[in-house]
């Protein structure tokens, strides 16, 4: 679980910094919120979850941890894709953005509940 989270976080880091560099080079900042959340939700939050689960294996072994893992990793690409499309003027992507962000929100609420329940 921790290794999968850290490897996925590293992937998000590469995508986030590539987009950041691209924005800087083209001086087009429309996708800045996508870059920001690829960084904070993809890299920082996933890596932090991976490190927390390494440090507290009792939190990594629960069913809630599995649900958190899948909802975060299925929701985030939909959230980021929806946000990018929406910011580029495709208003039809609004529902994708809404669903993706709500799924990620739910995954992180469950992550928090998991920590409260399993850490002693
Ligand atoms: C080589 C690495 C990176 C480059 C070239 C880069 C580039 C950029 C650029 C060009 C902007 C837009 C600035 C603006 O609109 O004024 C930006 C914003 C931002 N970046 Fe990065 N970035 C990098 C890495 C990261 C990482 C690793 C994170 C998160 C962990 C991050 C988080 C953010 C955030 C949160 C913003 C929005 C800041 C705001 O709205 O004031 N960046 N970045
Ligand atoms: C489901 C999770 C999240 C949702 C739905 C969300 C939503 C938003 C929204 C609507 C904005 C304003 C964007 C704008 O002004 O264009 C924003 C900005 C920001 N959020 Fe989040 N956020 C989430 C998670 C996080 C997390 C976990 C962090 C930090 C660890 C974070 C850091 C930031 C930062 C730094 C900004 C300002 C950067 C910018 O405006 O581009 N967000 N977020």
CSV table of N, CA, C and O in Angstrom, one decimal, residues 1-115:
chain,number,residue,atom,x,y,z
A,1,UNK,N,0.8,-1.2,0.0
A,1,UNK,CA,0.0,0.0,0.0
A,1,UNK,C,0.9,1.3,0.0
A,1,UNK,O,0.7,2.1,-0.8
A,2,UNK,N,1.9,1.3,0.9
A,2,UNK,CA,2.7,2.5,1.0
A,2,UNK,C,3.6,2.7,-0.2
A,2,UNK,O,3.7,3.8,-0.7
A,3,UNK,N,4.1,1.6,-0.7
A,3,UNK,CA,5.0,1.7,-1.9
A,3,UNK,C,4.2,2.1,-3.1
A,3,UNK,O,4.6,3.0,-3.9
A,4,UNK,N,3.0,1.5,-3.2
A,4,UNK,CA,2.1,1.9,-4.4
A,4,UNK,C,1.8,3.4,-4.3
A,4,UNK,O,1.8,4.2,-5.3
A,5,UNK,N,1.5,3.9,-3.1
A,5,UNK,CA,1.2,5.4,-2.9
A,5,UNK,C,2.4,6.2,-3.2
A,5,UNK,O,2.2,7.2,-3.9
A,6,UNK,N,3.6,5.8,-2.8
A,6,UNK,CA,4.8,6.6,-3.1
A,6,UNK,C,5.1,6.6,-4.5
A,6,UNK,O,5.5,7.7,-5.1
A,7,UNK,N,4.9,5.5,-5.2
A,7,UNK,CA,5.2,5.4,-6.6
A,7,UNK,C,4.2,6.3,-7.4
A,7,UNK,O,4.6,7.0,-8.4
A,8,UNK,N,2.9,6.2,-7.1
A,8,UNK,CA,2.0,7.1,-7.8
A,8,UNK,C,2.2,8.5,-7.5
A,8,UNK,O,2.1,9.4,-8.4
A,9,UNK,N,2.6,8.9,-6.2
A,9,UNK,CA,2.9,10.3,-5.9
A,9,UNK,C,4.1,10.8,-6.8
A,9,UNK,O,4.0,11.9,-7.3
A,10,UNK,N,5.1,9.9,-7.0
A,10,UNK,CA,6.2,10.3,-7.8
A,10,UNK,C,5.8,10.6,-9.2
A,10,UNK,O,6.3,11.6,-9.9
A,11,UNK,N,4.8,9.8,-9.7
A,11,UNK,CA,4.3,10.0,-11.1
A,11,UNK,C,3.6,11.4,-11.2
A,11,UNK,O,3.8,12.2,-12.1
A,12,UNK,N,2.8,11.7,-10.1
A,12,UNK,CA,2.1,13.0,-10.1
A,12,UNK,C,3.1,14.1,-10.0
A,12,UNK,O,2.9,15.2,-10.6
A,13,UNK,N,4.2,13.9,-9.3
A,13,UNK,CA,5.2,15.0,-9.2
A,13,UNK,C,5.7,15.3,-10.6
A,13,UNK,O,5.8,16.5,-10.9
A,14,UNK,N,6.1,14.3,-11.3
A,14,UNK,CA,6.6,14.5,-12.7
A,14,UNK,C,5.6,15.2,-13.6
A,14,UNK,O,6.0,16.2,-14.3
A,15,UNK,N,4.4,14.8,-13.5
A,15,UNK,CA,3.3,15.4,-14.3
A,15,UNK,C,3.2,16.9,-13.9
A,15,UNK,O,3.1,17.8,-14.7
A,16,UNK,N,3.1,17.1,-12.6
A,16,UNK,CA,2.9,18.5,-12.0
A,16,UNK,C,4.1,19.4,-12.4
A,16,UNK,O,3.8,20.6,-12.9
A,17,UNK,N,5.3,19.0,-12.3
A,17,UNK,CA,6.4,19.9,-12.6
A,17,UNK,C,6.6,20.1,-14.1
A,17,UNK,O,7.0,21.2,-14.5
A,18,UNK,N,6.2,19.1,-14.9
A,18,UNK,CA,6.2,19.2,-16.3
A,18,UNK,C,5.2,20.3,-16.8
A,18,UNK,O,5.5,21.2,-17.6
A,19,UNK,N,4.0,20.2,-16.2
A,19,UNK,CA,3.0,21.2,-16.5
A,19,UNK,C,3.5,22.6,-16.0
A,19,UNK,O,3.3,23.6,-16.7
A,20,UNK,N,4.1,22.7,-14.8
A,20,UNK,CA,4.6,23.9,-14.3
A,20,UNK,C,5.6,24.6,-15.2
A,20,UNK,O,5.6,25.8,-15.5
A,21,UNK,N,6.5,23.7,-15.7
A,21,UNK,CA,7.6,24.2,-16.6
A,21,UNK,C,7.0,24.7,-17.9
A,21,UNK,O,7.3,25.7,-18.4
A,22,UNK,N,6.0,23.9,-18.4
A,22,UNK,CA,5.3,24.3,-19.6
A,22,UNK,C,4.6,25.6,-19.5
A,22,UNK,O,4.7,26.4,-20.4
A,23,UNK,N,3.9,25.8,-18.4
A,23,UNK,CA,3.2,27.1,-18.1
A,23,UNK,C,4.2,28.2,-18.1
A,23,UNK,O,4.0,29.3,-18.7
A,24,UNK,N,5.4,28.0,-17.5
A,24,UNK,CA,6.4,29.1,-17.4
A,24,UNK,C,6.9,29.4,-18.8
A,24,UNK,O,7.0,30.6,-19.2
A,25,UNK,N,7.2,28.3,-19.6
A,25,UNK,CA,7.8,28.6,-20.9
A,25,UNK,C,6.9,29.2,-21.9
A,25,UNK,O,7.3,30.0,-22.7
A,26,UNK,N,5.6,28.9,-21.8
A,26,UNK,CA,4.6,29.4,-22.7
A,26,UNK,C,4.0,30.7,-22.2
A,26,UNK,O,3.3,31.4,-22.9
A,27,UNK,N,4.2,31.0,-20.9
A,27,UNK,CA,3.6,32.2,-20.2
A,27,UNK,C,2.1,32.1,-20.3
A,27,UNK,O,1.4,33.1,-20.5
A,28,UNK,N,1.6,30.9,-20.3
A,28,UNK,CA,0.1,30.7,-20.2
A,28,UNK,C,-0.2,30.0,-18.9
A,28,UNK,O,0.2,28.8,-18.7
A,29,UNK,N,-1.0,30.7,-18.1
A,29,UNK,CA,-1.2,30.2,-16.7
A,29,UNK,C,-2.6,29.7,-16.5
A,29,UNK,O,-3.0,29.5,-15.3
A,30,UNK,N,-3.4,29.5,-17.6
A,30,UNK,CA,-4.8,29.0,-17.5
A,30,UNK,C,-4.8,27.8,-16.6
A,30,UNK,O,-5.8,27.6,-15.8
A,31,UNK,N,-3.9,26.8,-16.7
A,31,UNK,CA,-4.0,25.6,-16.1
A,31,UNK,C,-3.3,25.6,-14.7
A,31,UNK,O,-3.1,24.5,-14.1
A,32,UNK,N,-3.0,26.8,-14.2
A,32,UNK,CA,-2.3,26.8,-12.9
A,32,UNK,C,-3.0,26.1,-11.7
A,32,UNK,O,-2.4,25.4,-11.0
A,33,UNK,N,-4.4,26.1,-11.7
A,33,UNK,CA,-5.0,25.4,-10.6
A,33,UNK,C,-4.9,23.8,-10.8
A,33,UNK,O,-4.8,23.1,-9.8
A,34,UNK,N,-4.7,23.4,-12.1
A,34,UNK,CA,-4.5,22.0,-12.3
A,34,UNK,C,-3.1,21.6,-11.8
A,34,UNK,O,-2.9,20.6,-11.1
A,35,UNK,N,-2.1,22.4,-12.2
A,35,UNK,CA,-0.8,22.2,-11.8
A,35,UNK,C,-0.7,22.2,-10.2
A,35,UNK,O,-0.1,21.3,-9.6
A,36,UNK,N,-1.4,23.2,-9.6
A,36,UNK,CA,-1.3,23.3,-8.1
A,36,UNK,C,-1.9,22.1,-7.5
A,36,UNK,O,-1.2,21.5,-6.5
A,37,UNK,N,-3.0,21.6,-8.0
A,37,UNK,CA,-3.6,20.4,-7.3
A,37,UNK,C,-3.0,19.1,-7.7
A,37,UNK,O,-3.1,18.1,-7.0
A,38,UNK,N,-2.4,19.0,-8.9
A,38,UNK,CA,-1.6,17.8,-9.2
A,38,UNK,C,-0.4,17.7,-8.2
A,38,UNK,O,-0.1,16.7,-7.7
A,39,UNK,N,0.1,18.9,-7.8
A,39,UNK,CA,1.2,19.0,-6.8
A,39,UNK,C,0.7,18.6,-5.4
A,39,UNK,O,1.2,17.7,-4.8
A,40,UNK,N,-0.4,19.4,-5.0
A,40,UNK,CA,-0.7,19.2,-3.5
A,40,UNK,C,-1.6,17.9,-3.3
A,40,UNK,O,-1.5,17.3,-2.2
A,41,UNK,N,-2.4,17.5,-4.3
A,41,UNK,CA,-3.3,16.3,-4.0
A,41,UNK,C,-2.6,15.1,-4.6
A,41,UNK,O,-2.7,14.0,-4.0
A,42,UNK,N,-1.8,15.3,-5.7
A,42,UNK,CA,-1.2,14.1,-6.3
A,42,UNK,C,0.2,13.8,-5.7
A,42,UNK,O,0.4,12.6,-5.2
A,43,UNK,N,1.0,14.7,-5.6
A,43,UNK,CA,2.3,14.5,-5.0
A,43,UNK,C,2.3,14.6,-3.5
A,43,UNK,O,2.5,13.6,-2.8
A,44,UNK,N,2.0,15.7,-2.9
A,44,UNK,CA,2.1,15.9,-1.5
A,44,UNK,C,1.2,15.0,-0.7
A,44,UNK,O,1.6,14.3,0.3
A,45,UNK,N,-0.1,15.0,-1.0
A,45,UNK,CA,-1.1,14.2,-0.2
A,45,UNK,C,-0.9,12.7,-0.3
A,45,UNK,O,-0.9,12.0,0.7
A,46,UNK,N,-0.6,12.2,-1.5
A,46,UNK,CA,-0.4,10.8,-1.7
A,46,UNK,C,0.9,10.4,-1.0
A,46,UNK,O,0.9,9.3,-0.4
A,47,UNK,N,2.0,11.2,-1.2
A,47,UNK,CA,3.2,10.8,-0.5
A,47,UNK,C,3.1,10.8,1.0
A,47,UNK,O,3.6,9.9,1.7
A,48,UNK,N,2.4,11.8,1.5
A,48,UNK,CA,2.2,11.9,2.9
A,48,UNK,C,1.4,10.7,3.5
A,48,UNK,O,1.8,10.1,4.5
A,49,UNK,N,0.4,10.3,2.7
A,49,UNK,CA,-0.4,9.1,3.1
A,49,UNK,C,0.5,7.9,3.1
A,49,UNK,O,0.5,7.1,4.0
A,50,UNK,N,1.4,7.8,2.0
A,50,UNK,CA,2.3,6.7,1.9
A,50,UNK,C,3.2,6.6,3.1
A,50,UNK,O,3.4,5.5,3.7
A,51,UNK,N,3.8,7.8,3.5
A,51,UNK,CA,4.7,7.8,4.7
A,51,UNK,C,4.0,7.5,6.0
A,51,UNK,O,4.5,6.8,6.8
A,52,UNK,N,2.8,8.0,6.1
A,52,UNK,CA,2.0,7.8,7.3
A,52,UNK,C,1.7,6.3,7.4
A,52,UNK,O,1.8,5.7,8.5
A,53,UNK,N,1.3,5.7,6.3
A,53,UNK,CA,1.0,4.2,6.3
A,53,UNK,C,2.2,3.4,6.6
A,53,UNK,O,2.1,2.3,7.2
A,54,UNK,N,3.4,3.9,6.2
A,54,UNK,CA,4.6,3.1,6.5
A,54,UNK,C,4.9,3.2,8.0
A,54,UNK,O,5.3,2.2,8.6
A,55,UNK,N,4.7,4.4,8.5
A,55,UNK,CA,5.0,4.6,9.9
A,55,UNK,C,4.0,3.9,10.9
A,55,UNK,O,4.3,3.5,12.0
A,56,UNK,N,2.7,3.8,10.4
A,56,UNK,CA,1.7,3.3,11.2
A,56,UNK,C,1.0,2.1,10.4
A,56,UNK,O,-0.1,2.3,9.9
A,57,UNK,N,1.6,1.0,10.3
A,57,UNK,CA,1.1,-0.1,9.5
A,57,UNK,C,-0.3,-0.5,10.0
A,57,UNK,O,-1.1,-1.0,9.2
A,58,UNK,N,-0.7,-0.3,11.2
A,58,UNK,CA,-2.0,-0.7,11.7
A,58,UNK,C,-3.1,0.2,11.0
A,58,UNK,O,-4.2,-0.3,10.8
A,59,UNK,N,-2.7,1.4,10.5
A,59,UNK,CA,-3.7,2.2,9.7
A,59,UNK,C,-3.7,1.7,8.3
A,59,UNK,O,-4.7,1.9,7.6
A,60,UNK,N,-2.6,1.1,7.8
A,60,UNK,CA,-2.5,0.7,6.4
A,60,UNK,C,-3.3,-0.6,6.1
A,60,UNK,O,-3.7,-0.8,5.0
A,61,UNK,N,-3.5,-1.4,7.2
A,61,UNK,CA,-4.1,-2.7,7.0
A,61,UNK,C,-5.6,-2.7,7.0
A,61,UNK,O,-6.2,-3.8,6.9
A,62,UNK,N,-6.3,-1.6,7.1
A,62,UNK,CA,-7.7,-1.6,7.3
A,62,UNK,C,-8.4,-1.5,6.0
A,62,UNK,O,-7.9,-1.1,4.9
A,63,UNK,N,-9.7,-1.8,6.0
A,63,UNK,CA,-10.6,-1.7,4.8
A,63,UNK,C,-10.7,-0.3,4.4
A,63,UNK,O,-10.7,0.1,3.2
A,64,UNK,N,-10.8,0.6,5.4
A,64,UNK,CA,-10.9,2.1,5.1
A,64,UNK,C,-9.7,2.6,4.3
A,64,UNK,O,-9.8,3.4,3.4
A,65,UNK,N,-8.5,2.0,4.6
A,65,UNK,CA,-7.3,2.4,3.9
A,65,UNK,C,-7.4,2.0,2.4
A,65,UNK,O,-7.0,2.8,1.5
A,66,UNK,N,-8.0,0.8,2.2
A,66,UNK,CA,-8.2,0.3,0.8
A,66,UNK,C,-9.1,1.3,0.1
A,66,UNK,O,-8.9,1.6,-1.1
A,67,UNK,N,-10.2,1.6,0.7
A,67,UNK,CA,-11.3,2.5,0.1
A,67,UNK,C,-10.7,3.8,-0.2
A,67,UNK,O,-10.8,4.4,-1.3
A,68,UNK,N,-9.9,4.4,0.8
A,68,UNK,CA,-9.2,5.7,0.6
A,68,UNK,C,-8.3,5.6,-0.6
A,68,UNK,O,-8.4,6.5,-1.5
A,69,UNK,N,-7.5,4.5,-0.7
A,69,UNK,CA,-6.5,4.4,-1.8
A,69,UNK,C,-7.3,4.4,-3.1
A,69,UNK,O,-6.9,5.2,-4.0
A,70,UNK,N,-8.3,3.6,-3.3
A,70,UNK,CA,-9.0,3.5,-4.6
A,70,UNK,C,-9.8,4.8,-4.9
A,70,UNK,O,-9.7,5.2,-6.1
A,71,UNK,N,-10.5,5.3,-4.0
A,71,UNK,CA,-11.3,6.5,-4.3
A,71,UNK,C,-10.3,7.7,-4.6
A,71,UNK,O,-10.6,8.4,-5.6
A,72,UNK,N,-9.2,7.8,-3.9
A,72,UNK,CA,-8.3,8.9,-4.2
A,72,UNK,C,-7.7,8.8,-5.6
A,72,UNK,O,-7.7,9.7,-6.4
A,73,UNK,N,-7.3,7.5,-5.9
A,73,UNK,CA,-6.6,7.3,-7.2
A,73,UNK,C,-7.5,7.2,-8.4
A,73,UNK,O,-7.1,7.4,-9.5
A,74,UNK,N,-8.8,6.9,-8.2
A,74,UNK,CA,-9.7,6.9,-9.3
A,74,UNK,C,-10.3,8.3,-9.5
A,74,UNK,O,-10.5,8.8,-10.6
A,75,UNK,N,-10.5,9.0,-8.3
A,75,UNK,CA,-11.1,10.3,-8.4
A,75,UNK,C,-10.2,11.4,-8.9
A,75,UNK,O,-10.6,12.3,-9.7
A,76,UNK,N,-8.9,11.3,-8.5
A,76,UNK,CA,-8.0,12.4,-8.9
A,76,UNK,C,-7.8,12.6,-10.4
A,76,UNK,O,-7.9,13.8,-10.9
A,77,UNK,N,-7.6,11.6,-11.2
A,77,UNK,CA,-7.5,11.8,-12.6
A,77,UNK,C,-8.8,12.4,-13.2
A,77,UNK,O,-8.7,13.3,-14.1
A,78,UNK,N,-9.9,12.0,-12.7
A,78,UNK,CA,-11.2,12.6,-13.2
A,78,UNK,C,-11.3,14.0,-12.8
A,78,UNK,O,-11.7,14.9,-13.6
A,79,UNK,N,-10.9,14.3,-11.6
A,79,UNK,CA,-10.9,15.7,-11.1
A,79,UNK,C,-10.0,16.6,-11.9
A,79,UNK,O,-10.4,17.6,-12.4
A,80,UNK,N,-8.7,16.1,-12.1
A,80,UNK,CA,-7.8,16.9,-12.8
A,80,UNK,C,-8.1,17.1,-14.3
A,80,UNK,O,-8.0,18.2,-14.9
A,81,UNK,N,-8.6,16.0,-14.9
A,81,UNK,CA,-9.0,16.0,-16.3
A,81,UNK,C,-10.1,16.9,-16.5
A,81,UNK,O,-10.2,17.8,-17.4
A,82,UNK,N,-11.1,16.8,-15.6
A,82,UNK,CA,-12.3,17.6,-15.7
A,82,UNK,C,-12.0,19.1,-15.5
A,82,UNK,O,-12.5,20.0,-16.2
A,83,UNK,N,-11.1,19.4,-14.5
A,83,UNK,CA,-10.7,20.8,-14.2
A,83,UNK,C,-10.0,21.4,-15.4
A,83,UNK,O,-10.2,22.5,-15.9
A,84,UNK,N,-9.1,20.6,-16.0
A,84,UNK,CA,-8.3,21.1,-17.2
A,84,UNK,C,-9.3,21.4,-18.4
A,84,UNK,O,-9.2,22.5,-18.9
A,85,UNK,N,-10.2,20.5,-18.7
A,85,UNK,CA,-11.1,20.7,-19.7
A,85,UNK,C,-12.0,21.9,-19.5
A,85,UNK,O,-12.2,22.8,-20.3
A,86,UNK,N,-12.4,22.0,-18.2
A,86,UNK,CA,-13.3,23.1,-17.8
A,86,UNK,C,-12.6,24.5,-18.0
A,86,UNK,O,-13.1,25.4,-18.6
A,87,UNK,N,-11.3,24.5,-17.5
A,87,UNK,CA,-10.6,25.8,-17.6
A,87,UNK,C,-10.3,26.2,-19.0
A,87,UNK,O,-10.0,27.3,-19.3
A,88,UNK,N,-10.2,25.1,-19.9
A,88,UNK,CA,-9.9,25.4,-21.3
A,88,UNK,C,-11.2,25.8,-22.1
A,88,UNK,O,-11.2,25.9,-23.3
A,89,UNK,N,-12.3,25.9,-21.3
A,89,UNK,CA,-13.5,26.4,-22.0
A,89,UNK,C,-14.6,25.4,-22.3
A,89,UNK,O,-15.6,25.7,-22.8
A,90,UNK,N,-14.3,24.1,-21.9
A,90,UNK,CA,-15.3,23.1,-22.2
A,90,UNK,C,-16.3,22.9,-21.0
A,90,UNK,O,-16.0,22.1,-20.1
A,91,UNK,N,-17.3,23.7,-21.0
A,91,UNK,CA,-18.2,23.8,-19.8
A,91,UNK,C,-18.9,22.4,-19.6
A,91,UNK,O,-19.3,22.1,-18.4
A,92,UNK,N,-19.0,21.6,-20.6
A,92,UNK,CA,-19.7,20.3,-20.5
A,92,UNK,C,-18.9,19.4,-19.5
A,92,UNK,O,-19.4,18.4,-18.9
A,93,UNK,N,-17.6,19.8,-19.2
A,93,UNK,CA,-16.8,19.0,-18.3
A,93,UNK,C,-17.1,19.3,-16.8
A,93,UNK,O,-16.6,18.6,-15.9
A,94,UNK,N,-18.0,20.2,-16.5
A,94,UNK,CA,-18.4,20.6,-15.2
A,94,UNK,C,-18.8,19.4,-14.3
A,94,UNK,O,-18.3,19.3,-13.2
A,95,UNK,N,-19.7,18.5,-14.8
A,95,UNK,CA,-20.1,17.4,-14.0
A,95,UNK,C,-18.9,16.5,-13.7
A,95,UNK,O,-18.8,15.9,-12.5
A,96,UNK,N,-18.0,16.3,-14.6
A,96,UNK,CA,-16.8,15.5,-14.4
A,96,UNK,C,-16.0,16.0,-13.2
A,96,UNK,O,-15.5,15.3,-12.3
A,97,UNK,N,-15.8,17.4,-13.3
A,97,UNK,CA,-15.1,18.1,-12.2
A,97,UNK,C,-15.8,17.9,-10.9
A,97,UNK,O,-15.1,17.6,-9.9
A,98,UNK,N,-17.1,18.0,-10.9
A,98,UNK,CA,-17.9,17.9,-9.7
A,98,UNK,C,-17.8,16.5,-9.1
A,98,UNK,O,-17.5,16.3,-7.9
A,99,UNK,N,-17.9,15.5,-9.9
A,99,UNK,CA,-17.8,14.1,-9.5
A,99,UNK,C,-16.4,13.8,-9.0
A,99,UNK,O,-16.2,13.3,-7.9
A,100,UNK,N,-15.4,14.1,-9.8
A,100,UNK,CA,-14.0,13.8,-9.4
A,100,UNK,C,-13.6,14.5,-8.1
A,100,UNK,O,-13.0,13.8,-7.2
A,101,UNK,N,-14.0,15.8,-7.9
A,101,UNK,CA,-13.5,16.5,-6.7
A,101,UNK,C,-14.3,15.9,-5.5
A,101,UNK,O,-13.7,15.8,-4.4
A,102,UNK,N,-15.6,15.5,-5.7
A,102,UNK,CA,-16.3,15.0,-4.6
A,102,UNK,C,-15.7,13.6,-4.1
A,102,UNK,O,-15.7,13.3,-2.9
A,103,UNK,N,-15.4,12.8,-5.1
A,103,UNK,CA,-14.8,11.5,-4.8
A,103,UNK,C,-13.5,11.7,-4.1
A,103,UNK,O,-13.2,11.0,-3.1
A,104,UNK,N,-12.6,12.6,-4.5
A,104,UNK,CA,-11.4,12.9,-3.8
A,104,UNK,C,-11.6,13.4,-2.4
A,104,UNK,O,-11.0,12.9,-1.4
A,105,UNK,N,-12.6,14.3,-2.3
A,105,UNK,CA,-13.0,14.8,-1.0
A,105,UNK,C,-13.4,13.7,0.0
A,105,UNK,O,-12.9,13.5,1.1
A,106,UNK,N,-14.3,12.8,-0.6
A,106,UNK,CA,-14.7,11.6,0.2
A,106,UNK,C,-13.6,10.7,0.6
A,106,UNK,O,-13.5,10.3,1.8
A,107,UNK,N,-12.6,10.5,-0.3
A,107,UNK,CA,-11.5,9.6,0.0
A,107,UNK,C,-10.7,10.2,1.1
A,107,UNK,O,-10.2,9.4,2.0
A,108,UNK,N,-10.5,11.5,1.2
A,108,UNK,CA,-9.7,12.1,2.2
A,108,UNK,C,-10.4,12.2,3.6
A,108,UNK,O,-9.8,12.1,4.6
A,109,UNK,N,-11.8,12.3,3.5
A,109,UNK,CA,-12.5,12.2,4.8
A,109,UNK,C,-12.4,10.8,5.4
A,109,UNK,O,-12.1,10.7,6.6
A,110,UNK,N,-12.4,9.8,4.5
A,110,UNK,CA,-12.3,8.4,5.0
A,110,UNK,C,-10.8,8.2,5.5
A,110,UNK,O,-10.6,7.5,6.5
A,111,UNK,N,-9.9,8.8,4.8
A,111,UNK,CA,-8.5,8.7,5.3
A,111,UNK,C,-8.4,9.3,6.7
A,111,UNK,O,-7.8,8.7,7.6
A,112,UNK,N,-9.0,10.4,6.9
A,112,UNK,CA,-9.0,11.1,8.3
A,112,UNK,C,-9.7,10.2,9.3
A,112,UNK,O,-9.2,10.0,10.4
A,113,UNK,N,-10.8,9.6,8.9
A,113,UNK,CA,-11.6,8.7,9.8
A,113,UNK,C,-10.7,7.5,10.2
A,113,UNK,O,-10.6,7.1,11.3
A,114,UNK,N,-10.0,7.0,9.1
A,114,UNK,CA,-9.1,5.8,9.3
A,114,UNK,C,-8.0,6.1,10.3
A,114,UNK,O,-7.8,5.4,11.3
A,115,UNK,N,-7.4,7.3,10.2
A,115,UNK,CA,-6.3,7.7,11.2
A,115,UNK,C,-6.9,7.8,12.6
A,115,UNK,O,-6.3,7.4,13.5
